mmCIF file of C-alpha atoms in Angstrom:
data_model
loop_
_atom_site.group_PDB
_atom_site.id
_atom_site.type_symbol
_atom_site.label_atom_id
_atom_site.label_comp_id
_atom_site.label_asym_id
_atom_site.label_seq_id
_atom_site.Cartn_x
_atom_site.Cartn_y
_atom_site.Cartn_z
ATOM 1 C CA MET A 1 -39.217 -36.716 23.543
ATOM 2 C CA ALA A 2 -36.270 -36.022 24.666
ATOM 3 C CA SER A 3 -34.834 -32.471 24.886
ATOM 4 C CA ALA A 4 -31.932 -31.865 22.702
ATOM 5 C CA SER A 5 -28.527 -31.214 24.273
ATOM 6 C CA PHE A 6 -25.587 -28.789 23.299
ATOM 7 C CA GLU A 7 -24.315 -31.845 21.323
ATOM 8 C CA THR A 8 -27.163 -33.550 19.750
ATOM 9 C CA ILE A 9 -28.878 -30.234 18.626
ATOM 10 C CA SER A 10 -28.912 -30.331 14.284
ATOM 11 C CA PRO A 11 -25.371 -29.490 12.849
ATOM 12 C CA GLU A 12 -27.233 -27.097 11.244
ATOM 13 C CA VAL A 13 -27.710 -25.260 14.533
ATOM 14 C CA GLN A 14 -24.408 -26.413 15.974
ATOM 15 C CA ALA A 15 -22.740 -24.337 12.912
ATOM 16 C CA GLN A 16 -24.974 -21.285 13.916
ATOM 17 C CA ILE A 17 -23.098 -21.257 17.187
ATOM 18 C CA MET A 18 -19.879 -21.600 15.806
ATOM 19 C CA ARG A 19 -20.784 -18.880 13.481
ATOM 20 C CA ASN A 20 -21.411 -16.238 16.624
ATOM 21 C CA LEU A 21 -18.190 -17.388 18.265
ATOM 22 C CA ASP A 22 -16.198 -14.239 18.843
ATOM 23 C CA SER A 23 -12.303 -15.212 18.586
ATOM 24 C CA ILE A 24 -10.576 -18.141 17.184
ATOM 25 C CA PRO A 25 -9.249 -19.052 20.531
ATOM 26 C CA ALA A 26 -13.373 -19.447 21.824
ATOM 27 C CA LEU A 27 -13.478 -21.293 18.470
ATOM 28 C CA PHE A 28 -10.680 -24.232 19.455
ATOM 29 C CA SER A 29 -11.563 -24.305 23.329
ATOM 30 C CA LEU A 30 -14.945 -25.466 21.792
ATOM 31 C CA LEU A 31 -13.831 -27.678 19.069
ATOM 32 C CA ARG A 32 -10.798 -29.087 21.529
ATOM 33 C CA ALA A 33 -13.946 -30.041 23.927
ATOM 34 C CA SER A 34 -16.487 -31.275 21.795
ATOM 35 C CA PRO A 35 -15.655 -34.180 18.690
ATOM 36 C CA ARG A 36 -19.183 -33.865 17.489
ATOM 37 C CA TYR A 37 -18.814 -29.613 16.920
ATOM 38 C CA TYR A 38 -15.272 -30.616 15.519
ATOM 39 C CA GLN A 39 -16.916 -32.589 12.487
ATOM 40 C CA VAL A 40 -19.224 -29.697 12.168
ATOM 41 C CA PHE A 41 -16.473 -27.419 11.892
ATOM 42 C CA ARG A 42 -13.986 -30.100 9.757
ATOM 43 C CA SER A 43 -17.424 -29.956 6.496
ATOM 44 C CA ARG A 44 -17.767 -26.414 6.997
ATOM 45 C CA LYS A 45 -14.435 -24.453 8.185
ATOM 46 C CA GLU A 46 -14.245 -21.962 5.171
ATOM 47 C CA TYR A 47 -17.521 -20.470 5.602
ATOM 48 C CA LEU A 48 -17.008 -20.666 9.961
ATOM 49 C CA LEU A 49 -13.692 -19.162 9.480
ATOM 50 C CA THR A 50 -15.182 -16.342 7.125
ATOM 51 C CA GLN A 51 -17.610 -15.908 9.883
ATOM 52 C CA LEU A 52 -15.470 -15.413 12.390
ATOM 53 C CA ALA A 53 -13.133 -13.066 10.881
ATOM 54 C CA PHE A 54 -15.767 -10.626 10.147
ATOM 55 C CA ASN A 55 -17.195 -10.972 13.665
ATOM 56 C CA HIS A 56 -14.500 -8.828 14.820
ATOM 57 C CA PHE A 57 -15.306 -6.149 12.567
ATOM 58 C CA HIS A 58 -17.969 -3.504 12.826
ATOM 59 C CA PRO A 59 -21.139 -4.659 9.807
ATOM 60 C CA GLN A 60 -20.582 -0.718 8.638
ATOM 61 C CA ILE A 61 -17.200 -1.483 7.706
ATOM 62 C CA THR A 62 -17.751 -4.736 5.325
ATOM 63 C CA GLU A 63 -16.221 -2.702 2.237
ATOM 64 C CA ASP A 64 -12.756 -2.096 3.422
ATOM 65 C CA VAL A 65 -12.287 -5.900 5.409
ATOM 66 C CA MET A 66 -13.482 -6.965 1.513
ATOM 67 C CA GLU A 67 -10.933 -4.919 0.510
ATOM 68 C CA LEU A 68 -8.260 -5.857 3.049
ATOM 69 C CA ALA A 69 -8.859 -9.625 2.832
ATOM 70 C CA THR A 70 -8.323 -8.941 -1.377
ATOM 71 C CA VAL A 71 -4.852 -7.310 -0.511
ATOM 72 C CA PHE A 72 -4.289 -10.689 1.942
ATOM 73 C CA ARG A 73 -4.248 -12.259 -1.398
ATOM 74 C CA PHE A 74 -1.436 -11.143 -2.944
ATOM 75 C CA PRO A 75 1.755 -12.672 -2.128
ATOM 76 C CA ARG A 76 4.418 -10.550 0.184
ATOM 77 C CA PRO A 77 5.819 -8.347 -1.191
ATOM 78 C CA ALA A 78 4.132 -8.446 -4.437
ATOM 79 C CA ASP A 79 5.524 -7.147 -7.553
ATOM 80 C CA ARG A 80 4.864 -3.885 -8.858
ATOM 81 C CA GLN A 81 2.821 -4.910 -11.758
ATOM 82 C CA THR A 82 0.169 -6.506 -9.202
ATOM 83 C CA VAL A 83 -0.300 -3.530 -7.316
ATOM 84 C CA GLN A 84 -0.795 -1.159 -10.145
ATOM 85 C CA ASP A 85 -3.480 -3.250 -11.513
ATOM 86 C CA TYR A 86 -5.166 -3.735 -8.227
ATOM 87 C CA LEU A 87 -5.054 0.220 -7.810
ATOM 88 C CA ASN A 88 -6.220 0.879 -11.409
ATOM 89 C CA GLU A 89 -9.391 -1.608 -11.095
ATOM 90 C CA ARG A 90 -10.358 -0.549 -7.662
ATOM 91 C CA ASP A 91 -13.933 0.813 -7.925
ATOM 92 C CA HIS A 92 -15.206 2.145 -4.546
ATOM 93 C CA HIS A 93 -18.702 2.383 -5.737
ATOM 94 C CA GLN A 94 -18.771 -1.247 -6.365
ATOM 95 C CA LEU A 95 -17.427 -3.306 -3.705
ATOM 96 C CA THR A 96 -19.207 -5.840 -2.300
ATOM 97 C CA GLN A 97 -21.184 -6.143 1.408
ATOM 98 C CA GLU A 98 -21.767 -9.812 0.824
ATOM 99 C CA GLN A 99 -19.239 -12.281 3.319
ATOM 100 C CA PRO A 100 -18.399 -15.223 0.423
ATOM 101 C CA SER A 101 -16.387 -18.376 1.768
ATOM 102 C CA MET A 102 -12.588 -17.397 1.809
ATOM 103 C CA ALA A 103 -9.904 -19.508 1.314
ATOM 104 C CA LEU A 104 -7.691 -20.449 5.053
ATOM 105 C CA SER A 105 -4.878 -18.609 3.438
ATOM 106 C CA THR A 106 -7.210 -15.330 3.809
ATOM 107 C CA SER A 107 -9.726 -16.003 6.490
ATOM 108 C CA ILE A 108 -6.941 -16.679 9.180
ATOM 109 C CA PRO A 109 -4.766 -13.856 8.242
ATOM 110 C CA LEU A 110 -8.171 -11.833 8.600
ATOM 111 C CA CYS A 111 -9.082 -12.937 11.796
ATOM 112 C CA LYS A 112 -5.594 -12.216 13.217
ATOM 113 C CA ILE A 113 -5.486 -8.699 12.160
ATOM 114 C CA GLY A 114 -9.278 -8.478 13.379
ATOM 115 C CA ARG A 115 -7.940 -9.745 17.004
ATOM 116 C CA THR A 116 -4.406 -6.810 16.506
ATOM 117 C CA ILE A 117 -6.925 -3.786 15.007
ATOM 118 C CA THR A 118 -8.751 -5.136 18.970
ATOM 119 C CA TRP A 119 -5.897 -4.420 20.350
ATOM 120 C CA PHE A 120 -5.367 -0.928 18.932
ATOM 121 C CA LEU A 121 -8.664 0.764 20.054
ATOM 122 C CA GLU A 122 -7.915 -0.321 23.234
ATOM 123 C CA ASP A 123 -4.581 1.423 22.772
ATOM 124 C CA TYR A 124 -5.616 3.995 21.007
ATOM 125 C CA ARG A 125 -8.548 5.084 23.896
ATOM 126 C CA GLN A 126 -5.287 4.871 26.276
ATOM 127 C CA ASN A 127 -2.866 6.559 25.035
ATOM 128 C CA SER A 128 -4.681 9.114 22.920
ATOM 129 C CA LEU A 129 -6.559 10.500 26.155
ATOM 130 C CA GLU A 130 -3.501 10.148 27.985
ATOM 131 C CA LEU A 131 -1.708 12.796 25.232
ATOM 132 C CA LEU A 132 -5.536 15.049 25.412
ATOM 133 C CA SER A 133 -4.685 15.260 29.361
ATOM 134 C CA LYS A 134 -1.328 16.219 28.607
ATOM 135 C CA LEU A 135 -2.155 18.834 26.609
ATOM 136 C CA GLY A 136 -5.144 19.827 28.475
ATOM 137 C CA THR A 137 -2.594 20.371 31.632
ATOM 138 C CA ASP A 138 -0.319 22.140 29.547
ATOM 139 C CA MET A 139 -2.562 24.672 28.821
ATOM 140 C CA GLU A 140 -4.394 25.330 31.660
ATOM 141 C CA LEU A 141 -8.059 23.483 30.466
ATOM 142 C CA GLU A 142 -10.497 22.311 32.578
ATOM 143 C CA GLN A 143 -10.967 18.671 32.054
ATOM 144 C CA ASP A 144 -13.684 16.333 32.730
ATOM 145 C CA PRO A 145 -12.225 12.786 34.393
ATOM 146 C CA GLN A 146 -14.846 11.388 33.304
ATOM 147 C CA VAL A 147 -14.946 11.939 29.916
ATOM 148 C CA LEU A 148 -10.867 10.989 29.462
ATOM 149 C CA ASN A 149 -11.360 7.517 30.899
ATOM 150 C CA SER A 150 -14.845 7.119 29.234
ATOM 151 C CA ASP A 151 -14.930 3.900 26.582
ATOM 152 C CA LEU A 152 -15.231 4.156 23.160
ATOM 153 C CA SER A 153 -18.704 4.344 21.895
ATOM 154 C CA ILE A 154 -19.945 1.826 19.023
ATOM 155 C CA ILE A 155 -20.175 4.172 16.485
ATOM 156 C CA GLU A 156 -16.049 5.361 17.605
ATOM 157 C CA ARG A 157 -15.007 2.058 17.615
ATOM 158 C CA GLY A 158 -16.078 1.334 13.920
ATOM 159 C CA ARG A 159 -15.013 4.075 12.912
ATOM 160 C CA LEU A 160 -11.611 3.399 14.325
ATOM 161 C CA GLN A 161 -11.601 -0.492 12.699
ATOM 162 C CA ARG A 162 -11.917 1.041 9.667
ATOM 163 C CA ALA A 163 -9.422 3.609 9.732
ATOM 164 C CA PHE A 164 -7.022 0.656 11.242
ATOM 165 C CA CYS A 165 -8.114 -1.447 8.125
ATOM 166 C CA ARG A 166 -7.061 0.947 5.662
ATOM 167 C CA PHE A 167 -3.690 2.131 7.015
ATOM 168 C CA GLU A 168 -2.859 -2.090 7.260
ATOM 169 C CA THR A 169 -4.090 -1.908 3.364
ATOM 170 C CA PHE A 170 -2.143 0.946 2.759
ATOM 171 C CA CYS A 171 1.157 -0.788 4.598
ATOM 172 C CA ARG A 172 0.579 -4.220 2.701
ATOM 173 C CA LEU A 173 0.642 -2.876 -0.390
ATOM 174 C CA PHE A 174 3.193 0.088 -0.088
ATOM 175 C CA VAL A 175 5.942 -3.279 1.060
ATOM 176 C CA ALA A 176 5.390 -4.370 -2.012
ATOM 177 C CA GLN A 177 7.223 -1.549 -3.791
ATOM 178 C CA LYS A 178 10.753 -1.473 -1.698
ATOM 179 C CA GLY A 179 11.886 -3.404 -4.693
ATOM 180 C CA GLU A 180 14.167 -6.259 -4.428
ATOM 181 C CA ASP A 181 16.759 -4.485 -1.972
ATOM 182 C CA THR A 182 15.680 -5.569 1.556
ATOM 183 C CA SER A 183 16.852 -2.912 3.644
ATOM 184 C CA PRO A 184 14.954 0.529 4.262
ATOM 185 C CA THR A 185 15.059 2.605 0.972
ATOM 186 C CA TRP A 186 14.476 6.118 2.741
ATOM 187 C CA ASP A 187 15.297 8.079 -0.379
ATOM 188 C CA THR A 188 12.119 6.706 -2.359
ATOM 189 C CA TYR A 189 9.119 6.772 0.412
ATOM 190 C CA ASP A 190 8.108 9.681 -0.127
ATOM 191 C CA ASN A 191 8.023 9.033 -4.334
ATOM 192 C CA GLN A 192 6.057 5.682 -3.682
ATOM 193 C CA ALA A 193 3.356 6.837 -0.979
ATOM 194 C CA ARG A 194 2.833 9.397 -3.277
ATOM 195 C CA TRP A 195 2.465 7.102 -5.567
ATOM 196 C CA PHE A 196 -0.373 5.194 -4.030
ATOM 197 C CA LEU A 197 -2.232 8.089 -2.752
ATOM 198 C CA GLU A 198 -2.823 10.216 -5.441
ATOM 199 C CA ASP A 199 -3.735 6.985 -7.657
ATOM 200 C CA GLY A 200 -5.319 4.435 -5.500
ATOM 201 C CA PHE A 201 -7.232 6.566 -2.106
ATOM 202 C CA LEU A 202 -9.694 8.655 -2.383
ATOM 203 C CA PRO A 203 -9.745 11.904 0.331
ATOM 204 C CA ASP A 204 -11.336 10.497 3.124
ATOM 205 C CA GLU A 205 -8.934 7.623 3.143
ATOM 206 C CA ILE A 206 -5.988 9.637 3.039
ATOM 207 C CA GLU A 207 -6.931 11.445 5.665
ATOM 208 C CA GLU A 208 -7.842 8.335 8.020
ATOM 209 C CA ILE A 209 -4.403 6.679 7.355
ATOM 210 C CA ALA A 210 -2.519 9.711 7.941
ATOM 211 C CA CYS A 211 -4.761 9.958 11.212
ATOM 212 C CA ILE A 212 -3.587 6.307 12.625
ATOM 213 C CA ARG A 213 -0.210 6.781 11.010
ATOM 214 C CA ASP A 214 0.257 9.910 13.182
ATOM 215 C CA PHE A 215 -1.018 8.335 16.128
ATOM 216 C CA LEU A 216 1.766 5.574 15.683
ATOM 217 C CA VAL A 217 4.154 7.720 15.666
ATOM 218 C CA ARG A 218 3.785 9.617 18.686
ATOM 219 C CA ARG A 219 3.657 5.648 20.313
ATOM 220 C CA LEU A 220 6.865 4.873 18.547
ATOM 221 C CA TRP A 221 8.637 8.113 19.898
ATOM 222 C CA LYS A 222 7.526 6.471 23.557
ATOM 223 C CA THR A 223 8.848 3.567 22.744
ATOM 224 C CA PHE A 224 12.116 4.712 21.613
ATOM 225 C CA ASP A 225 11.676 7.022 24.436
ATOM 226 C CA ALA A 226 11.657 3.934 26.744
ATOM 227 C CA ILE A 227 14.686 2.294 24.799
ATOM 228 C CA GLU A 228 16.716 5.082 25.281
ATOM 229 C CA GLU A 229 16.114 4.905 29.204
ATOM 230 C CA ASP A 230 16.676 1.610 29.432
ATOM 231 C CA ALA A 231 19.712 1.526 27.508
ATOM 232 C CA MET A 232 21.101 4.251 29.995
ATOM 233 C CA GLU A 233 20.366 2.184 33.388
ATOM 234 C CA SER A 234 20.367 -1.319 32.597
ATOM 235 C CA GLU A 235 22.631 -4.157 30.286
ATOM 236 C CA ILE A 236 20.851 -3.669 27.015
ATOM 237 C CA SER A 237 22.530 -0.920 25.602
ATOM 238 C CA ASP A 238 24.399 -3.463 24.003
ATOM 239 C CA GLN A 239 21.488 -5.025 22.086
ATOM 240 C CA VAL A 240 20.505 -1.174 21.192
ATOM 241 C CA ARG A 241 23.605 -0.539 19.929
ATOM 242 C CA LYS A 242 23.695 -3.479 17.223
ATOM 243 C CA LEU A 243 19.733 -1.708 16.280
ATOM 244 C CA GLY A 244 21.752 1.806 15.569
ATOM 245 C CA GLU A 245 24.346 0.025 13.571
ATOM 246 C CA ALA A 246 21.844 -0.882 10.844
ATOM 247 C CA CYS A 247 20.501 2.702 10.714
ATOM 248 C CA THR A 248 22.992 5.961 9.263
ATOM 249 C CA PRO A 249 24.529 7.336 11.385
ATOM 250 C CA LYS A 250 25.397 4.778 14.101
ATOM 251 C CA ASP A 251 25.007 6.147 16.700
ATOM 252 C CA TRP A 252 21.707 5.941 18.168
ATOM 253 C CA PHE A 253 21.727 8.440 20.831
ATOM 254 C CA SER A 254 22.979 11.233 19.199
ATOM 255 C CA ASN A 255 20.797 14.247 17.701
ATOM 256 C CA GLN A 256 22.208 13.494 14.180
ATOM 257 C CA ALA A 257 20.728 9.752 14.545
ATOM 258 C CA LYS A 258 17.719 11.556 16.175
ATOM 259 C CA ALA A 259 16.688 13.556 12.968
ATOM 260 C CA HIS A 260 16.536 10.129 11.238
ATOM 261 C CA HIS A 261 14.011 8.192 13.764
ATOM 262 C CA VAL A 262 11.139 9.023 11.735
ATOM 263 C CA GLN A 263 12.655 7.650 8.951
ATOM 264 C CA TYR A 264 13.179 4.658 10.606
ATOM 265 C CA MET A 265 9.620 4.323 12.173
ATOM 266 C CA GLU A 266 8.330 4.855 8.825
ATOM 267 C CA TYR A 267 9.980 1.498 8.029
ATOM 268 C CA LEU A 268 8.624 0.096 11.055
ATOM 269 C CA MET A 269 5.036 0.886 10.154
ATOM 270 C CA ALA A 270 5.725 -0.278 6.915
ATOM 271 C CA GLN A 271 5.728 -3.706 8.288
ATOM 272 C CA GLY A 272 1.695 -3.354 9.304
ATOM 273 C CA LEU A 273 -0.173 -3.827 12.467
ATOM 274 C CA GLU A 274 0.815 -6.941 13.902
ATOM 275 C CA PHE A 275 4.267 -6.425 13.687
ATOM 276 C CA LEU A 276 4.110 -3.032 15.800
ATOM 277 C CA GLN A 277 1.818 -4.801 18.243
ATOM 278 C CA GLN A 278 4.702 -7.099 19.064
ATOM 279 C CA ILE A 279 7.118 -3.707 19.666
ATOM 280 C CA PHE A 280 4.088 -1.997 21.761
ATOM 281 C CA THR A 281 3.595 -5.182 23.909
ATOM 282 C CA SER A 282 7.471 -5.770 24.432
ATOM 283 C CA ASP A 283 9.605 -4.678 26.937
ATOM 284 C CA GLY A 284 13.585 -4.473 27.846
ATOM 285 C CA LEU A 285 15.788 -7.086 25.327
ATOM 286 C CA LYS A 286 13.136 -7.996 23.404
ATOM 287 C CA ARG A 287 11.603 -4.467 22.393
ATOM 288 C CA ALA A 288 15.159 -3.152 21.779
#
C-alpha cells in the first residue's frame, strides 16, 4: 500500500496542518501552492481562520482575546449606547475559554491585530531596554549587558500580549465616544476616559492599560523629536507645517505648541495599535 503524501493525506489531517500555522502569509502560501488544500480551506475557512487568529496569542490570555473579538464586532465608531450596554454586561468571571468559529469579519481583523501585537512585543523589548539602559547610565549603576539584550520569556510575552489586547480594547471603545465631530475633542477626553475606566475595567486592567499608554507616549515623543530633526534638515518642513496647522497653536515646534503635543498623542493612540505601527515604521515624508 502506497504511503500518503502531503497532498493525499485525509482532509481532516490537512485541516489540522493549516490550523497550526502561525500567520496568514504562511496559510496563503500553502493555499496558492496546493489546490487540494485550498478546497479543504474553503469548506472550513471560518474555523481555520479563527484558530489561526488565536495562534498569535498566549493560551492563557484567551479571555482577553475573546473580549477583543467581541469589540471588533461593533461598528466603528459605535454609538454611546452600544458601548454602555457592553460595559454594563461585562462579566470578568464568566468569559468563555472556548474558541468558537468566528465570522471572517472578526477573525481576519483579529489575525491582523495579532501580528501587530507581535511586532509591538519586539518594539517594547528594544525601546524599553534602551530607556532602562540610559537611566542606569545616568544614575551610574552597574548594568549587565546580557540582561539588557535578553529576549522576553514566554510568560513575559503572554503578559505583554494581554496588556496590549486590553489597550486595544480600550482604544476601540474610546474612539466610539468622540461623537459626530471627527476632529480631536481634547476638552472631553478626561471625562470620557474616566467614564470607561470607572464603569468598565478592573484595577489590574487599568494598570496594564496605563503601562502600555506610558510606553507609547515615550515612543511618540521619540517620533515627534525625529520629525522635528528631519524638518530642520530636509524638505519635509512644508509637510510638517501642514500637520501643525491642524493643531492649536499653528507653530508645531514652538514651546507653546509642544505643551499640546501630549493631547495630540492621545488622539493618535486612540486610533489603535495598527495605526501606531504605521507611524513607528515610517520615516521622512510618510511619517510627517
